[in-house]
Amino acid sequence: MDSLRYGILGPLRLMHGPAQPLKAAKPRRLLATLLLHPNRFVSTDLIADALWETNPPRSATANIRTYVRALRGLLQEAGLPAPIDTSAAGYSIEVGVDELDASLFESLLAEGGHLRDAGDGRQAMQVLSRAYALWRGRPLEDLPMPAAWEGSVARLEAQHRGLVDSLLDLRLEYGDASGAAVLLSGRLTDDPYDEQLWRRLVDALVAAGRVGEARAAYAKAVQTLADELDIKPGPELEAAGARAENGRSANWPNPGIPAARTTDRPGPVVQPRPMAAPELTDPLRPPSQLPLDLADFSGRQNKLEQLRDLVCGRDPVRPPIAVISGAPGTGKTSLAVRLGHLVREHFPDGQIYLDMHGATQPRDPAAALTDLLLSLNLPDFAIPTDPERRSAMLRSELASRRVLIILDDVATAGQVTPLMPGTGASAVVVTSRNRLMDLAGADSMPLDTFDDGEAAVLLASVAGVGRIEAGSPEAEEILSACANLPLAIRIVGSRLAQRPDLSARELARRLRDETSRLDELSIGELAVRTSADLSYDALSAEEARLYRLIGHFAVGVFSARALEAVASPAGVRRSLDRLIEVNLVRISSVDQRGTARYRVHDLLRLHALGVGDDEQKAQAVRDVETVVDAILNKIRRANDALSFEYFGVLEHTGPLTAPDPSPFTETDAIAWFDSERSTFVPAIRAAAQNGLHEYAWRIAAAWGPYLDMRAGFDDWNGSHQQGLLSAVACGDRRGEAIMHRNLGQLAVYQDDWDNARRHFDQAAQVFDELGDRLGEGVAAVGLGTWLRERGQRAEGLAQYEKAIEAFVADGNANAEALARTAAANAYLARGDVDTAQQYLAEAFLIAVRRVDAHREAKVRRRIAALRVHQGRHDEAVRQLRKALAIFDGMGDDHCAAYTRALLGQALKERGEVASARKTLLDAIDLGHRLGDRSVEGEAAQHLGELYLSTGNFDNARRTLERAARVWQQAGNDGAATECRRLLAGSVPGAAVG
């Protein structure tokens, strides 16, 4: 046992290292949790429960990552480099069977059991004695016992009790009286009122020649029974006391030998009682209870292989337990049954199937135990009445058999914990709508919907040959309506198979209507709605209300925070945890901060929309309004904390419409935007779908400053397209103008010139109708940029001057500074350096007076462009580095990309080749990632020129070709032509396209 490294059979110990290298409580608990499940991934949720019981902090996931890093370092320092692996499933510690006392204990226990069953009792006794010696007390007795450990610790303690009984029998049988006495003394510590244990201890001590200790044991037994139970010793214990007094043992080792060990000794002939059960003489067939496998089963191949590897593993210590969980209709039972048929030959002692009715009337575990024991061919008269003894009998029976047990539709872990084997080669597969994270020793196999390929194969297989063409528009529309849910696909496939008069096109048309889609997804006893109803009916009133709200609100991903407007954070967390457990909601992703995003399957969303009475449905819409109102007001609060002033038209100015209980700092505001970013577009769509159109366009407009800073083009487009529709729907002309202007600016960033002009023209017209001078000026700047980029520089400059006039009239100094900067750029392009310099000086002065660092950085970038034009590259580099520090500090990648492109050019002109190359490569990468072709093309062109100047013609050719291609995509034919001219004139062998 010198190889042991870790000990949990008693206080937590590291066997070869400092006695106590782990002093912090959380890393100790984390290590203990992983060691209770060695070589298996332990979910973050289970670890959180072990570390914080029922009240984990919001930062639990991030904290766990920190503890894992610390634990790795501590183990390394202690000379115990146990690999702690990380995956989406959680964390796992890799230890060998001979490195962890619990694993070695279970291995020895299994080995001893096999030796005993093979008739080698003496060797079995030696092996089991080694297992017994590993125990140093109650598992992890030096640590508080969280509920998350109870199942694993209880299993170890049950195995220990079984070991003591087996070892006691063997020591009694083979004459090791002293060893038997040691075991009996230990048992009496836990059960001091068992007369039979006292009687056996007295006889064992006498047989070992320790008569004085036998007399003392008898006296202690008499006193214990008298003091605690007020009874006198029974005849058997009294007789043992007499034998101790006389120094004579009983017919040793009888009566301590179990009946199974005395079959070779003749005994009295016992006549059968009149009502005794007849002796079974026919050979007993192993159970074979698997339901019929689906002939058209398809998909899940990876899951099948993982499950087969798990249940057919040859781990001599732990019976494999797999939990297949998933939302209604994901095909949990079909997968389990297919697996059962696939691995039948690996379980020659039988395959048992039990429907646990978890979604309707959960089956009592005690009754299920009886069914399992009867399935194993035990006579009913031999089955104990006490459920705990039934459970122990089941573990004993399974220890020496290889049986596959499928427990279908399980409600809770408690329903099946008594049905689990303790050791041996049997395996259990559990299916459940709940995740059953508290089922000790189980491997989780969550099911999601099919991927597109699996969904298409299943539809074609069920529908039959010639009923639907794979990849056709009808097939894709049908699968989209089914959202790749296996049950829904099976239903529509069956309808096509059974209704030759129903075409795929007609079925797709019927499924198009969301209000009747669930009605269409029903055939015979198969129905998506019915399946979902079973899960919904199991919810509490609070959980059901949240489910209905999610149905109305969750048209995409959402966060728990977004729902806290309708209930306390703790209440939302409890209800959401329950919805996740029953797979009505699933975790979509977890960001680097440990914040989870959730998603509901589209068909379950439709189900949630339809459940409840009229008042409950109306309440759900009111709840949505409460949620989006809270989101809008929080965005306004976050905007107030930003240090830069947004160039655009906000939907709201002035005091907040709701009190601010805890004002944001700028860092907190940006972090909140980052963490909640994926919530806003779905929230806008949800507001629109529930008729809350004013909230839809206002939320879209309100997060404009953040979108501009982060260059969130996809979110920008998704939110503003719906925002424009909603502004029109509710007749808000100002909202319509704001949406048009913002969409126009987005189109400029994405080089979509036709749409940019259309949106800017619409915005300018409406702002003019409303007499909104700020809006007029903002739209004029957008038009000026469009005209400048299209080569109409004079017309563009006129728009900039018009904007300056509007901003001065409106008193908006920030917007005036931007317009002056844009005008300066136009003057510089036409060679009027003095006017450009004057406009930039005025813009810079405005930014400094307003203490607007973001505007200051933008002006500095334009000043640097002027200095590059003047050939004053040292000054340009200084200005650009100051601007870049500001942009990077704010996380404004978009402005930082343009600044890097210009900085690379200035460094190139200064002859700093290495720095210029790195800076330009960074700018290219940023521009490509942001989808801004202009900055990507500009940086690539400068880099190509740099390669030319150093004679690196291969890189020059590749880079300039890329620049020309990007400029072409951006619609800048002049820049593309310039790149090709450089190629043709400077790169040997370059082709001109």
XYZ file of C-alpha atoms in Angstrom, residues 232-653:
422
model
C -31.449 -8.711 31.686
C -29.327 -10.859 29.354
C -31.184 -13.453 27.310
C -30.483 -17.177 27.631
C -27.867 -17.295 24.861
C -25.851 -14.371 26.209
C -26.203 -15.733 29.746
C -24.858 -19.106 28.571
C -21.893 -17.366 26.945
C -21.200 -15.616 30.257
C -21.220 -18.976 32.020
C -18.761 -20.368 29.490
C -16.486 -17.391 30.108
C -16.715 -17.924 33.847
C -15.741 -21.587 33.400
C -13.058 -20.789 30.815
C -14.637 -23.125 28.292
C -15.634 -22.171 24.761
C -18.718 -23.315 22.951
C -18.531 -25.797 20.074
C -16.065 -23.494 18.390
C -16.361 -22.028 15.848
C -20.098 -22.856 16.024
C -22.472 -21.076 16.554
C -20.780 -18.238 14.709
C -20.627 -19.940 11.307
C -23.270 -18.870 8.796
C -25.398 -21.590 7.265
C -23.780 -21.167 3.861
C -20.433 -22.294 5.361
C -21.748 -25.487 6.998
C -23.336 -27.217 4.048
C -20.679 -29.926 4.142
C -21.614 -30.887 7.721
C -24.496 -33.310 8.214
C -27.425 -31.888 10.020
C -30.830 -33.002 11.192
C -33.381 -33.732 8.513
C -36.018 -31.042 8.508
C -39.419 -31.946 7.173
C -40.985 -29.263 5.017
C -43.800 -27.304 6.602
C -47.266 -27.740 5.065
C -47.284 -24.184 3.646
C -43.635 -24.101 2.518
C -42.986 -22.987 -1.039
C -42.139 -25.819 -3.433
C -38.493 -26.233 -4.334
C -37.674 -24.945 -7.798
C -35.993 -27.680 -9.776
C -36.286 -26.277 -13.314
C -33.287 -24.303 -14.578
C -33.912 -20.579 -14.084
C -33.731 -18.424 -17.165
C -32.094 -15.018 -16.849
C -34.552 -12.139 -17.247
C -34.881 -10.608 -20.712
C -37.309 -7.712 -20.319
C -36.149 -5.140 -22.862
C -38.990 -3.505 -24.818
C -39.074 -3.761 -28.597
C -36.303 -1.810 -30.269
C -37.382 0.792 -32.829
C -36.787 -0.503 -36.344
C -36.211 3.043 -37.630
C -34.030 4.191 -34.752
C -31.408 6.636 -36.034
C -28.938 9.206 -34.779
C -27.226 9.406 -31.398
C -24.304 7.294 -32.632
C -21.761 9.151 -30.494
C -24.001 8.878 -27.450
C -24.487 5.160 -28.076
C -20.755 4.583 -28.262
C -20.132 6.551 -25.083
C -22.845 4.644 -23.243
C -21.627 1.287 -24.520
C -18.082 2.062 -23.390
C -19.435 3.045 -19.992
C -21.760 0.133 -19.248
C -19.441 -2.495 -20.743
C -16.380 -1.237 -18.906
C -14.416 -3.699 -16.878
C -14.019 -1.621 -13.731
C -13.741 -4.248 -10.974
C -14.758 -1.735 -8.351
C -17.744 0.308 -9.417
C -20.831 -0.767 -11.261
C -21.385 1.793 -14.029
C -24.455 4.004 -13.659
C -25.551 6.196 -16.577
C -28.236 8.883 -16.361
C -29.778 9.837 -19.716
C -31.627 13.102 -19.146
C -33.325 15.492 -21.495
C -36.363 17.548 -22.327
C -39.655 15.879 -23.249
C -39.407 14.263 -26.662
C -35.615 14.030 -26.959
C -35.683 10.227 -27.262
C -34.299 9.160 -23.883
C -36.170 5.849 -23.708
C -35.457 4.961 -27.336
C -31.744 5.490 -26.745
C -31.733 3.395 -23.559
C -33.630 0.533 -25.212
C -31.374 0.590 -28.277
C -28.367 0.464 -25.966
C -29.868 -2.464 -24.067
C -30.292 -4.526 -27.237
C -26.835 -3.525 -28.410
C -25.055 -4.802 -25.262
C -27.187 -7.839 -24.356
C -24.325 -10.284 -24.819
C -22.250 -8.390 -22.271
C -24.847 -9.080 -19.566
C -25.473 -12.839 -19.644
C -27.272 -12.814 -16.293
C -30.137 -10.795 -17.706
C -31.576 -7.464 -18.744
C -34.252 -5.915 -16.543
C -36.513 -3.024 -17.548
C -38.634 -1.066 -15.061
C -40.871 1.889 -15.886
C -40.636 4.152 -12.814
C -43.535 6.425 -13.965
C -41.678 9.512 -12.791
C -43.728 11.962 -14.861
C -47.113 10.707 -13.660
C -47.272 8.649 -10.447
C -43.710 7.843 -9.374
C -43.307 4.218 -8.420
C -42.469 3.492 -4.781
C -38.805 2.390 -4.435
C -39.793 -0.415 -2.066
C -42.132 -1.917 -4.659
C -39.486 -1.483 -7.348
C -37.020 -3.399 -5.160
C -39.455 -6.275 -4.961
C -39.858 -6.274 -8.750
C -36.092 -6.346 -9.242
C -35.583 -9.215 -6.790
C -38.393 -11.213 -8.383
C -36.842 -10.552 -11.781
C -33.627 -12.085 -10.460
C -35.617 -15.288 -9.773
C -35.747 -14.965 -6.003
C -38.881 -16.575 -4.525
C -41.283 -14.092 -3.068
C -41.229 -15.720 0.374
C -37.470 -15.011 0.560
C -37.835 -11.259 -0.039
C -37.544 -9.258 3.220
C -40.418 -7.031 4.259
C -38.069 -4.249 5.362
C -37.084 -2.007 2.373
C -33.539 -1.498 3.665
C -33.008 -5.251 3.880
C -34.458 -5.617 0.379
C -31.935 -3.069 -0.856
C -29.107 -4.930 0.867
C -30.298 -8.217 -0.651
C -30.348 -6.652 -4.113
C -26.759 -5.444 -3.683
C -25.716 -8.925 -2.593
C -27.427 -10.560 -5.554
C -25.952 -8.134 -8.079
C -22.426 -8.340 -6.640
C -21.764 -11.695 -8.335
C -23.933 -11.252 -11.447
C -23.698 -9.293 -14.646
C -27.128 -7.751 -15.116
C -28.197 -4.676 -17.077
C -30.970 -2.698 -15.381
C -32.856 0.032 -17.260
C -34.888 2.308 -14.996
C -37.065 4.384 -17.295
C -38.725 7.737 -16.502
C -37.240 8.312 -13.051
C -38.517 11.260 -11.030
C -35.770 11.821 -8.447
C -32.480 10.336 -7.334
C -34.138 9.202 -4.105
C -36.523 7.045 -6.113
C -33.689 4.864 -7.440
C -30.861 5.191 -4.884
C -32.021 2.021 -3.043
C -31.964 0.176 -6.397
C -28.278 0.792 -7.088
C -25.725 -2.046 -6.922
C -22.831 -1.657 -4.506
C -20.122 -3.547 -6.352
C -19.677 -6.020 -9.179
C -20.090 -5.968 -12.939
C -23.778 -5.119 -13.264
C -24.775 -1.809 -14.854
C -27.685 0.598 -14.502
C -29.085 2.955 -17.140
C -31.503 5.602 -15.873
C -33.672 7.868 -18.027
C -35.231 10.966 -16.565
C -36.612 14.357 -17.429
C -34.652 15.548 -14.400
C -30.885 15.785 -14.356
C -30.511 13.708 -11.144
C -27.274 15.475 -10.251
C -27.470 14.055 -6.716
C -27.407 10.395 -7.801
C -24.065 9.305 -6.344
C -21.574 7.679 -8.665
C -23.590 8.297 -11.814
C -22.279 9.511 -15.160
C -24.507 12.115 -16.755
C -25.537 11.841 -20.413
C -27.722 14.876 -21.200
C -29.610 14.749 -24.506
C -30.259 17.751 -26.682
C -32.185 17.861 -29.931
C -30.819 16.216 -33.073
C -28.319 17.989 -35.258
C -29.502 18.828 -38.772
C -28.093 15.656 -40.321
C -29.625 13.323 -37.727
C -32.975 15.105 -38.001
C -33.069 14.733 -41.786
C -32.214 11.012 -41.607
C -34.938 10.317 -39.034
C -37.584 12.195 -41.028
C -36.778 10.311 -44.227
C -36.656 6.976 -42.388
C -40.024 7.368 -40.643
C -41.828 8.954 -43.605
C -40.785 6.156 -45.957
C -39.335 5.969 -49.418
C -40.424 8.702 -51.793
C -42.517 10.668 -49.297
C -40.108 13.545 -48.798
C -36.978 14.649 -50.583
C -33.974 15.240 -48.338
C -32.722 18.823 -48.500
C -35.864 20.096 -50.221
C -37.398 23.394 -49.028
C -40.366 21.450 -47.628
C -38.110 19.115 -45.636
C -36.092 21.996 -44.237
C -39.236 23.918 -43.272
C -40.732 20.866 -41.557
C -37.543 20.199 -39.604
C -37.297 23.858 -38.666
C -40.863 23.762 -37.334
C -39.980 20.646 -35.340
C -36.820 22.403 -34.108
C -35.035 19.042 -34.548
C -36.932 17.491 -31.626
C -36.928 13.697 -32.198
C -40.504 13.163 -30.960
C -41.845 15.929 -33.213
C -39.933 14.570 -36.217
C -41.267 11.058 -35.557
C -44.819 12.429 -35.409
C -44.623 14.364 -38.687
C -42.823 11.449 -40.358
C -45.570 9.085 -39.237
C -48.237 11.425 -40.586
C -46.559 11.450 -43.974
C -46.205 7.656 -43.882
C -49.865 7.069 -42.941
C -51.443 9.806 -45.059
C -50.569 9.377 -48.743
C -52.956 12.251 -49.494
C -50.909 14.647 -47.341
C -48.018 16.188 -49.251
C -44.845 17.434 -47.618
C -45.590 20.933 -48.924
C -49.046 20.943 -47.312
C -47.667 19.651 -44.025
C -45.011 22.375 -44.058
C -47.746 24.968 -44.659
C -49.758 23.703 -41.684
C -46.742 23.780 -39.402
C -45.988 27.379 -40.394
C -48.674 28.736 -38.055
C -47.222 28.868 -34.522
C -50.659 29.089 -32.926
C -51.649 25.627 -34.191
C -48.249 23.966 -34.540
C -48.498 21.882 -31.376
C -51.913 20.615 -32.509
C -50.340 19.420 -35.751
C -47.592 17.616 -33.830
C -49.870 14.839 -32.637
C -50.678 11.367 -33.931
C -52.177 8.495 -31.984
C -50.668 8.445 -28.501
C -47.695 10.530 -29.600
C -48.030 14.258 -28.903
C -45.478 16.922 -28.078
C -48.035 18.868 -26.071
C -48.982 15.849 -23.944
C -45.344 15.038 -23.284
C -44.632 18.614 -22.193
C -47.818 18.735 -20.093
C -46.464 15.944 -17.885
C -43.436 18.042 -16.978
C -45.484 21.236 -16.570
C -47.985 19.558 -14.237
C -45.156 18.686 -11.835
C -44.242 22.378 -11.312
C -45.193 24.487 -8.322
C -47.270 27.640 -8.860
C -44.151 29.835 -8.668
C -42.236 27.614 -11.113
C -45.192 27.470 -13.513
C -45.482 31.289 -13.536
C -41.798 31.612 -14.425
C -42.212 28.972 -17.151
C -45.106 30.937 -18.678
C -43.061 34.152 -18.510
C -40.141 32.428 -20.225
C -42.492 31.252 -22.967
C -43.513 34.845 -23.672
C -40.064 36.377 -23.111
C -37.441 33.842 -24.199
C -37.377 34.069 -27.989
C -33.614 33.550 -27.746
C -31.074 33.258 -24.966
C -31.692 35.041 -21.673
C -30.074 35.474 -18.287
C -31.475 34.881 -14.836
C -30.881 38.537 -13.983
C -33.340 39.623 -16.626
C -36.143 37.771 -14.840
C -35.443 39.169 -11.386
C -37.823 42.073 -11.959
C -40.789 39.741 -11.320
C -39.443 37.868 -8.271
C -36.583 37.902 -5.819
C -33.213 36.716 -7.128
C -33.406 33.706 -4.826
C -36.916 32.875 -6.018
C -35.904 33.146 -9.677
C -32.853 30.978 -9.042
C -34.911 28.300 -7.279
C -37.556 28.187 -9.986
C -34.997 28.292 -12.778
C -33.013 25.475 -11.153
C -36.162 23.389 -11.085
C -36.967 24.125 -14.738
C -33.429 23.092 -15.642
C -33.728 19.924 -13.566
C -36.878 18.881 -15.439
C -35.290 19.928 -18.759
C -37.915 22.527 -19.659
C -35.066 25.051 -19.789
C -31.439 24.351 -20.618
C -28.152 26.171 -20.138
C -27.048 27.603 -23.470
C -23.594 28.863 -22.457
C -21.471 30.098 -19.571
C -19.270 33.126 -20.154
C -15.804 33.756 -18.749
C -17.348 35.446 -15.730
C -19.314 32.333 -14.871
C -22.647 33.886 -15.884
C -24.985 31.369 -17.452
C -27.240 31.983 -20.438
C -30.386 29.936 -20.811
C -32.519 28.807 -23.709
C -35.866 27.078 -24.084
C -36.601 24.742 -26.980
C -38.835 26.435 -29.522
C -41.630 23.858 -29.220
C -41.520 24.109 -25.435
C -41.718 27.898 -25.813
C -44.918 27.429 -27.816
C -46.142 25.052 -25.144
C -45.433 27.644 -22.437
C -47.369 30.235 -24.447
C -50.428 27.988 -24.450
C -50.611 26.739 -20.861
C -52.570 28.410 -18.097
C -55.971 30.053 -17.990
C -56.766 33.458 -19.495
C -55.729 35.359 -16.384
C -52.428 33.472 -16.156
C -51.684 34.236 -19.804
C -52.483 37.922 -19.256
C -50.224 37.880 -16.190
C -47.414 36.476 -18.319
C -47.667 39.479 -20.687
C -47.661 41.862 -17.704
C -44.584 40.052 -16.419
C -42.874 40.558 -19.778
C -43.635 44.273 -19.567
C -42.137 44.387 -16.082
C -39.006 42.634 -17.331
C -38.420 44.830 -20.402
C -39.163 47.987 -18.414
C -36.478 46.959 -15.917
C -34.045 46.216 -18.767
C -34.655 49.609 -20.382
C -34.166 51.508 -17.142
C -31.008 49.578 -16.318
C -29.573 50.376 -19.773
C -30.282 54.055 -19.133
C -28.521 53.836 -15.769
C -25.528 52.119 -17.357
C -25.359 54.769 -20.107
C -25.238 57.487 -17.462
C -22.070 55.934 -16.060
C -20.152 55.937 -19.361
C -17.469 58.609 -19.481
C -17.743 59.271 -23.223
C -20.662 61.046 -24.825
C -22.444 59.139 -27.549
C -22.662 60.662 -31.004
C -26.220 59.950 -31.939
C -29.762 60.567 -30.754
C -30.724 58.807 -27.538
C -34.279 57.676 -26.936
C -34.299 59.311 -23.504
C -32.546 62.300 -21.961
